[in-house]
Amino acid sequence: MLWLCLDFPALGREALGLDADLAVLGAHGSHRWLIAEVAGGAAGKTLTAGLSLAEARSRSPELQTRPRQPEAEREQLEALAHALYRFGSPVVAEVLEQAEPFALPRWRVSVEIGASLSLFGGVEALREQVLLDLLDWNCAARAGIAPSRLAAGMLAEAGETTPCLRAEDLPARLKPLPISLLPWPAATLEALASVGLDQLDALFAAPQETLRQRFGPEVPRDLERLLARRAEPYRAIEPPPVFAARFELHGEVDNVETLLFPLKRLTQRFAAYLSARAVTAMHCRLELRHDLGPPTVVPLQLLSPSREAGRWFEILRERLYRQPPTQAVRELHLSAADFLPVTGSQAALFDEHRLSRERQALLEKLIARYGEPCLWRPALADDHRPEKAWASAALTTPSPTLALPAGRRRRRPLWLLPQPKPIGQPAADDLPERIETGWWDGAAAHRDYHRVHLGERSAWVYRDLDDGRWYLQGLWE
Amino acid sequence: MRLSLATPPPELTALLDSGRLWRGQEAPRIAAEASGHLRLDALLPGGGWPKAALSEVLHPQPGTGELALALPLLARLTQAEQHVAFVAPPLIPYAPGLAQGGVRLDYTLVVQTPNPAESLWSAEQLLRAGHAAVLVWADAASAQGLRRLQLAAEESGGMALLFRSLRRAAEPSPAALRLAVRREHGTPRVQVLKTRGQAGAGLRPVALGQ
């Protein structure tokens, strides 16, 4: 096996969408400490991860803090795992941490890349592509490549960018690294260091049986896993059958600008999910949850299937600018349950007809802006009543029938009034066209239609044979 | 391969057809789409609606004949599988009448907007997204809105047809072509108020039709 492991040192903060000068705190009993580095404290000093809150406050009195949210971390890590699906499988997302004060979680996603190297043109090209993909996520990440997940993670954390491709090279590559890179309890690490075993070469040289007796069976077991001599258990990430992602806001938000970042995050997760499942979607649903009252539900519709984060984001933004939330928002939920398979030809078709793709993107934007009923194609309907002989066809339905129904030879005007308008008796001297129909659906029409001059226009009028009155229904030109 | 001078490369042809490139030896050619009304086309430089430009159609009220004026153009474009759009029409463009006039309804889009500024914005965007002709009703268009629409038509190569009240005739306009539709003795007649060339402008109104 060959694993690419991504280590995300600031995920605890990134998952909450916070700026780099905010501190995220771990808690154990009464202890509080920084779980990620904080940039730009007092006098621009960096506060390192692991610093106690008291110490951090003494150095940077204005420091703002938030409690850690393991659930949000897990969601963000899973989304990143989905994004990495295209590079191989299995994909493993894990948070390595000890339940003890001042523990620093390690957020990692590993993907087995052995089978996909040739697809991406080699290990370097693949690595580069992974890092390029991650640019969109705007997160700190370090990549390591090695035959075991643990070793790949250690290389990543140590900043060792040169891949280690063969298991037999592992001891030599790992030798100079400190044991603090191993995800062991602080007590174990301290005990090992106290007898001079603070670097991996010393640990490799020590008799394994002695290590087992003095420090517990995990130590030799983990070393074997590290060197790819023993299988590493894992639970592969499988994208669930329906998509649901949420983003909790810090406090209540009532302006659209502040919602854009979480929206971007959610659409990015959606795109990663679609890509991991190799499907596309045409609908999704955004829910804006408020402190009081029912959530605001925003159904979204594309005109063709897509799995591009940007396209979903555009229409969401358009929609929210058009109809800003009427109440402050607490939480955003994005969900989707209907998916379509990706067909190769579809993607190719879009690339060929760039213009039609632009057209489509615009129509989606206009739908988001004005609402779906405001964009339509005029269509013919099979009914003799003039007001029912046409339809406004939604753009999301297939093209309506093209041909005029047979036997519909009588001339028709170019304009129709939304409602027939009562008029006085006009000077009608042409032969009427009689329309008598609709008795079956309770909207019966018995009318005589005429083309007349009405003021300065050529009008389509009828006399209602039931009440004898005249109505204007259309204009010819 | 020998380059033939008689047939310019397609890129050049496209530029020439779009009317954005002038050829040195000839008088500037105005690229146009025939309006389908013979007497009117005879008055227009290029013989029809100017391409890549804004044209204005002024008329006293909806239904004077302004849609009959645009109908042959819509029919020809949609039959050539080009997209056209109606933005903020004052009444319902009636599908049976349009279809009888030869318009392919599956290439026809209607957009209803909340106000004239949105109408102009939508028309601009529709042109830029490749619609061959956009008919937009926006009587209260600002001078800036008109210039932007003209620019969108110019840059996209599409035709913008702006429908406004005849009362606007006295206002300055960046439109390449301004037409007025009125009725005389019960039939619509069209008069050329302004063109890019000298031809036709100010002459007496002509009847619509072949």
XYZ file of C-alpha atoms in Angstrom, chain A:
477
model
C 0.000 0.000 0.000
C 1.046 3.564 -0.509
C -0.672 6.247 1.528
C -0.869 9.948 0.995
C -1.637 11.519 4.334
C -2.774 15.103 4.747
C -2.289 16.644 8.136
C -4.438 19.711 8.859
C -2.819 21.531 11.777
C -5.434 24.315 12.017
C -8.583 22.347 11.320
C -9.904 22.987 14.832
C -10.222 26.650 13.886
C -10.949 26.301 10.171
C -13.935 24.053 10.844
C -15.538 26.986 12.663
C -14.677 29.428 9.907
C -12.726 31.660 12.279
C -9.961 34.128 11.551
C -6.382 33.174 12.417
C -6.266 35.536 15.424
C -8.969 33.666 17.331
C -8.096 30.915 19.768
C -9.927 27.598 19.863
C -9.765 25.895 23.223
C -9.514 22.269 24.236
C -10.943 21.357 27.650
C -10.241 18.627 30.141
C -11.535 19.058 33.673
C -10.664 22.603 34.609
C -7.832 22.821 32.068
C -8.140 25.027 28.975
C -5.522 25.237 26.275
C -5.039 26.338 22.669
C -5.547 23.480 20.231
C -4.247 25.431 17.241
C -1.644 28.118 16.756
C -2.904 31.713 16.962
C -1.305 34.261 14.691
C -0.842 37.913 15.561
C -1.294 38.056 19.315
C 0.047 41.048 21.248
C 2.899 42.697 19.349
C 2.335 40.220 16.510
C 3.581 37.321 18.595
C 2.413 33.873 17.637
C 0.808 31.805 20.357
C 1.733 28.163 19.847
C -0.674 25.262 20.038
C -0.671 23.598 23.466
C -0.271 26.837 25.408
C -2.537 27.070 28.427
C -5.294 29.673 28.233
C -3.882 31.458 31.303
C -0.461 31.735 29.693
C -1.952 32.820 26.362
C -4.061 35.501 28.108
C -1.036 36.814 29.959
C 0.774 37.277 26.659
C -2.214 38.531 24.709
C -4.858 40.011 27.045
C -7.281 40.824 24.225
C -7.320 37.245 22.978
C -10.753 36.081 21.849
C -11.581 32.445 22.325
C -14.167 29.860 21.298
C -14.669 26.357 22.653
C -13.711 23.536 20.347
C -16.542 21.852 18.386
C -15.608 18.235 17.651
C -18.766 17.729 15.584
C -17.921 20.596 13.230
C -14.338 19.288 12.999
C -15.584 15.847 12.026
C -17.890 17.294 9.349
C -15.146 19.392 7.846
C -12.723 16.464 7.893
C -15.269 14.246 6.160
C -15.851 16.863 3.488
C -12.107 17.013 2.889
C -12.103 13.205 2.690
C -14.821 13.404 0.014
C -12.742 15.876 -1.915
C -9.816 13.443 -1.885
C -11.847 10.530 -3.142
C -10.839 11.143 -6.708
C -7.231 10.359 -5.864
C -7.811 6.801 -4.698
C -9.501 4.534 -2.210
C -9.883 3.736 0.596
C -10.012 7.171 2.162
C -9.620 7.395 5.921
C -10.443 10.434 8.054
C -9.232 10.353 11.639
C -8.694 12.579 14.625
C -5.787 11.192 16.673
C -5.793 12.446 20.220
C -5.415 11.404 23.802
C -8.059 12.214 26.394
C -5.721 14.152 28.665
C -5.011 17.803 29.498
C -3.069 19.760 26.889
C -3.452 17.040 24.262
C -3.186 18.306 20.701
C -5.513 16.612 18.270
C -4.107 15.548 14.924
C -6.617 15.925 12.084
C -5.716 13.657 9.208
C -7.116 12.360 5.973
C -5.282 9.504 4.250
C -5.880 8.105 0.815
C -4.396 4.951 -0.666
C -2.815 6.113 -3.915
C -0.936 2.978 -5.045
C -3.500 2.143 -7.723
C -3.981 5.659 -9.094
C -0.368 6.808 -9.524
C -0.284 6.105 -13.243
C -3.654 7.816 -13.744
C -2.217 11.073 -12.426
C 1.191 10.702 -14.049
C 3.265 9.644 -11.073
C 3.573 10.359 -7.386
C 4.851 13.940 -7.709
C 2.144 14.953 -10.160
C -0.520 13.424 -7.945
C 0.802 15.195 -4.866
C 0.804 18.491 -6.707
C -2.761 17.978 -7.891
C -3.901 17.188 -4.339
C -2.370 20.405 -3.065
C -3.869 22.358 -5.968
C -7.336 20.996 -5.145
C -6.860 22.020 -1.542
C -6.209 25.649 -2.516
C -9.970 26.050 -2.964
C -10.514 24.939 0.625
C -8.284 27.638 1.997
C -6.924 25.429 4.769
C -3.461 24.767 6.139
C -2.315 21.303 5.026
C 0.859 19.246 4.939
C 1.218 16.128 2.822
C 3.332 13.034 3.426
C 3.603 9.883 1.341
C 4.697 6.512 2.764
C 3.745 2.813 2.771
C 2.008 3.130 6.165
C -0.591 5.668 7.215
C 1.228 6.412 10.448
C 4.533 7.013 8.677
C 2.877 9.184 6.013
C 1.308 11.250 8.783
C 4.628 11.608 10.603
C 6.424 12.702 7.436
C 3.642 15.215 6.790
C 3.831 16.639 10.292
C 7.630 16.776 10.131
C 7.440 18.684 6.855
C 9.201 15.865 4.960
C 7.909 16.372 1.458
C 9.999 13.699 -0.281
C 7.807 10.614 -0.638
C 8.965 7.328 0.841
C 7.835 4.757 -1.693
C 9.180 1.461 -0.323
C 8.669 -0.154 3.077
C 12.354 -1.067 3.262
C 13.274 2.627 3.118
C 11.048 3.517 6.057
C 13.528 2.926 8.936
C 16.127 5.161 7.311
C 13.595 7.921 6.579
C 12.045 7.880 10.049
C 15.261 7.512 12.104
C 16.014 11.197 12.661
C 12.433 12.084 13.711
C 11.511 12.777 17.366
C 9.121 10.399 19.130
C 6.848 13.334 19.968
C 5.428 12.849 16.456
C 3.886 9.562 17.569
C 0.256 9.742 18.734
C 0.991 8.298 22.150
C -0.095 9.423 25.623
C 2.090 12.090 27.199
C 3.026 9.668 29.991
C 4.454 7.129 27.524
C 6.395 9.784 25.626
C 7.835 11.196 28.859
C 8.810 7.741 30.123
C 10.559 6.919 26.846
C 12.369 10.253 26.799
C 13.515 9.815 30.403
C 15.527 6.752 29.404
C 16.978 8.460 26.362
C 14.592 6.952 23.800
C 13.542 10.329 22.384
C 14.301 9.713 18.746
C 13.040 7.000 16.478
C 16.447 5.497 15.706
C 16.888 4.755 19.413
C 13.440 3.254 19.549
C 14.140 1.081 16.503
C 17.400 -0.142 18.080
C 15.812 -1.032 21.428
C 14.805 -4.695 21.982
C 11.088 -4.905 21.173
C 10.366 -7.326 24.030
C 11.844 -4.865 26.538
C 9.687 -2.057 25.081
C 6.591 -4.234 25.467
C 7.378 -5.069 29.083
C 8.311 -1.546 30.164
C 5.988 0.656 28.127
C 3.081 -1.571 27.197
C 2.152 -3.644 24.135
C 1.047 -0.539 22.120
C 4.616 0.647 21.698
C 6.086 -2.283 19.715
C 2.727 -2.761 17.956
C 2.639 0.846 16.729
C 6.280 0.622 15.642
C 5.425 -2.391 13.500
C 2.494 -0.528 12.002
C 4.690 2.482 11.420
C 7.167 0.363 9.469
C 4.364 -1.294 7.470
C 5.119 -4.659 9.002
C 1.711 -5.025 10.560
C -1.707 -4.109 9.156
C -3.160 -0.799 10.293
C -6.881 -1.071 11.009
C -9.051 1.623 9.464
C -12.630 2.614 8.801
C -12.940 3.903 5.264
C -15.096 6.973 4.671
C -18.123 6.134 2.563
C -20.271 9.036 1.405
C -23.818 8.535 2.787
C -26.767 8.032 0.389
C -28.132 11.542 0.996
C -26.255 14.773 1.454
C -26.710 16.974 4.507
C -24.324 19.612 5.769
C -24.761 22.319 8.319
C -22.921 25.396 9.425
C -23.509 26.984 12.779
C -22.986 30.737 12.858
C -21.293 32.580 15.689
C -24.212 34.545 16.956
C -27.115 35.728 14.842
C -26.490 36.961 11.342
C -28.894 39.125 9.403
C -26.836 40.394 6.482
C -26.222 38.430 3.337
C -22.472 39.213 3.122
C -21.804 37.359 6.347
C -23.717 34.365 5.043
C -21.549 34.105 1.950
C -18.595 32.421 3.643
C -20.675 29.619 5.194
C -22.539 29.246 1.894
C -19.274 28.847 0.057
C -18.205 26.251 2.570
C -21.467 24.323 2.242
C -21.489 24.339 -1.551
C -17.870 23.220 -1.516
C -18.834 20.290 0.716
C -21.714 19.520 -1.594
C -19.416 19.465 -4.616
C -16.925 17.224 -2.780
C -19.740 14.855 -1.837
C -21.020 14.692 -5.427
C -17.534 14.075 -6.705
C -16.886 11.319 -4.135
C -20.092 9.558 -5.154
C -19.481 10.225 -8.862
C -22.969 11.697 -9.256
C -24.473 15.079 -10.142
C -27.574 16.897 -8.969
C -30.141 19.376 -10.255
C -31.832 20.297 -6.986
C -30.801 21.059 -3.486
C -32.393 22.751 -0.530
C -31.059 25.417 1.755
C -32.563 25.951 5.166
C -31.904 29.084 7.156
C -32.636 28.309 10.781
C -33.648 31.071 13.157
C -33.828 31.277 16.913
C -37.600 31.467 16.829
C -40.137 30.239 14.353
C -39.906 27.865 11.441
C -36.801 27.821 9.219
C -36.724 29.710 5.915
C -36.577 27.084 3.200
C -34.948 27.932 -0.129
C -35.351 25.246 -2.781
C -32.802 25.555 -5.570
C -33.017 24.395 -9.099
C -30.454 24.128 -11.866
C -31.326 23.676 -15.516
C -28.898 20.831 -15.988
C -27.090 18.529 -13.578
C -23.971 19.932 -12.015
C -21.396 19.171 -9.384
C -19.561 22.462 -9.544
C -19.447 24.281 -6.239
C -19.248 27.620 -8.049
C -22.475 27.138 -9.937
C -24.444 26.271 -6.820
C -22.875 29.119 -4.923
C -23.758 31.642 -7.647
C -27.450 30.868 -7.613
C -27.569 30.722 -3.833
C -25.965 34.134 -3.613
C -28.263 35.564 -6.264
C -31.273 34.211 -4.439
C -30.221 35.569 -1.060
C -29.431 39.014 -2.414
C -32.815 39.031 -4.067
C -34.703 37.775 -1.036
C -32.622 38.462 2.068
C -33.662 36.513 5.166
C -36.329 38.383 7.119
C -35.022 37.136 10.476
C -31.538 36.712 11.890
C -29.994 33.377 10.944
C -28.458 30.966 13.454
C -27.589 27.979 11.347
C -27.435 26.973 7.689
C -28.353 23.549 6.373
C -27.779 22.375 2.847
C -29.254 19.070 1.763
C -29.921 17.028 -1.358
C -31.421 13.627 -1.923
C -31.869 13.245 -5.694
C -28.816 12.446 -7.744
C -28.071 11.579 -11.331
C -25.222 9.534 -12.761
C -22.440 11.455 -14.465
C -22.208 10.667 -18.126
C -18.944 11.374 -19.861
C -20.681 12.762 -22.930
C -22.471 15.395 -20.843
C -19.292 16.959 -19.578
C -17.789 16.913 -23.054
C -20.877 18.545 -24.526
C -20.659 21.428 -22.089
C -17.060 22.072 -22.961
C -17.835 22.180 -26.674
C -20.749 24.592 -26.383
C -19.294 27.151 -24.113
C -21.875 29.660 -25.133
C -24.827 27.519 -24.211
C -23.217 26.871 -20.877
C -23.015 30.622 -20.318
C -26.607 30.919 -21.359
C -27.606 28.245 -18.923
C -25.675 29.838 -16.071
C -27.427 33.142 -16.806
C -30.895 31.599 -16.904
C -30.235 29.937 -13.556
C -29.171 33.273 -12.198
C -32.302 34.980 -13.525
C -34.485 32.236 -12.017
C -32.777 32.750 -8.684
C -33.243 36.506 -9.047
C -36.859 36.767 -10.188
C -38.316 33.388 -9.227
C -39.080 30.463 -11.475
C -42.517 31.676 -12.702
C -40.895 34.797 -14.209
C -38.923 32.875 -16.837
C -40.855 30.874 -19.390
C -41.222 29.851 -22.977
C -44.510 30.546 -24.772
C -46.021 27.202 -25.703
C -49.089 25.946 -27.548
C -51.839 24.128 -25.729
C -54.531 21.995 -27.288
C -57.646 23.970 -26.422
C -59.992 26.081 -28.529
C -60.532 28.708 -25.833
C -58.013 31.423 -26.687
C -56.985 31.944 -23.056
C -56.215 28.220 -22.817
C -54.621 27.760 -26.228
C -51.264 28.844 -24.857
C -49.121 27.955 -21.857
C -46.072 29.332 -20.155
C -43.652 26.425 -20.190
C -41.104 26.256 -17.403
C -37.484 26.072 -18.505
C -36.973 23.011 -16.349
C -39.378 20.957 -18.442
C -38.418 19.528 -21.837
C -39.130 21.609 -24.936
C -42.859 21.849 -25.575
C -44.423 20.574 -28.790
C -43.337 22.498 -31.839
C -46.168 22.153 -34.285
C -49.453 24.001 -34.335
C -52.228 21.495 -33.668
C -53.815 20.328 -36.905
C -56.953 22.218 -37.893
C -55.880 25.380 -36.072
C -55.882 27.487 -39.198
C -57.688 30.577 -38.058
C -55.389 33.551 -37.668
C -54.406 34.491 -34.146
C -53.070 37.803 -32.795
C -49.541 38.391 -31.451
C -50.620 39.838 -28.106
C -53.062 38.474 -25.549
C -54.469 40.407 -22.606
C -53.998 38.703 -19.241
C -57.775 39.043 -18.687
C -60.478 39.891 -21.277
C -61.459 43.505 -20.763
C -65.095 44.640 -21.046
C -65.617 47.209 -23.813
C -68.511 48.977 -25.442
C -69.933 47.567 -28.654
C -67.376 48.035 -31.441
C -68.041 48.455 -35.150
C -67.594 44.841 -36.226
C -68.299 44.236 -39.890
C -66.414 40.973 -40.486
C -67.871 37.474 -40.243
C -67.462 36.186 -36.705
C -65.441 33.147 -35.715
C -67.626 31.232 -33.306
C -65.999 29.420 -30.412
C -68.234 27.179 -28.355
C -66.387 24.843 -26.095
C -65.376 24.001 -22.583
C -68.784 22.824 -21.383
C -67.066 19.827 -19.736
C -64.798 21.682 -17.339
C -67.123 24.375 -16.050
C -65.383 27.164 -17.999
C -67.724 27.047 -20.969
C -67.196 29.636 -23.719
C -69.831 30.682 -26.232
C -68.326 33.566 -28.103
C -68.235 35.303 -31.473
C -64.771 36.691 -32.265
C -64.111 39.689 -34.518
C -61.161 41.698 -35.719
C -61.958 45.388 -35.258
C -60.289 48.775 -35.147
C -60.235 49.972 -31.608
C -58.812 53.436 -31.243
C -55.493 53.299 -33.059
C -55.134 49.541 -32.826
C -56.261 46.380 -34.462
C -58.068 44.453 -31.777
C -59.324 40.923 -31.236
C -62.669 41.190 -29.524
C -65.564 38.891 -28.837
C -69.196 39.062 -27.929
C -70.080 36.731 -25.112
C -73.171 34.896 -26.381
C -74.285 34.205 -22.814
C -74.369 37.770 -21.494
C -74.309 39.631 -24.814
C -71.410 41.848 -23.733
C -68.252 42.695 -25.650
C -64.704 42.028 -24.502
C -61.214 42.887 -25.722
C -58.923 39.848 -25.552
C -55.990 40.462 -27.869
C -54.128 42.870 -30.105
C -53.088 41.771 -33.555
C -49.861 43.578 -34.174
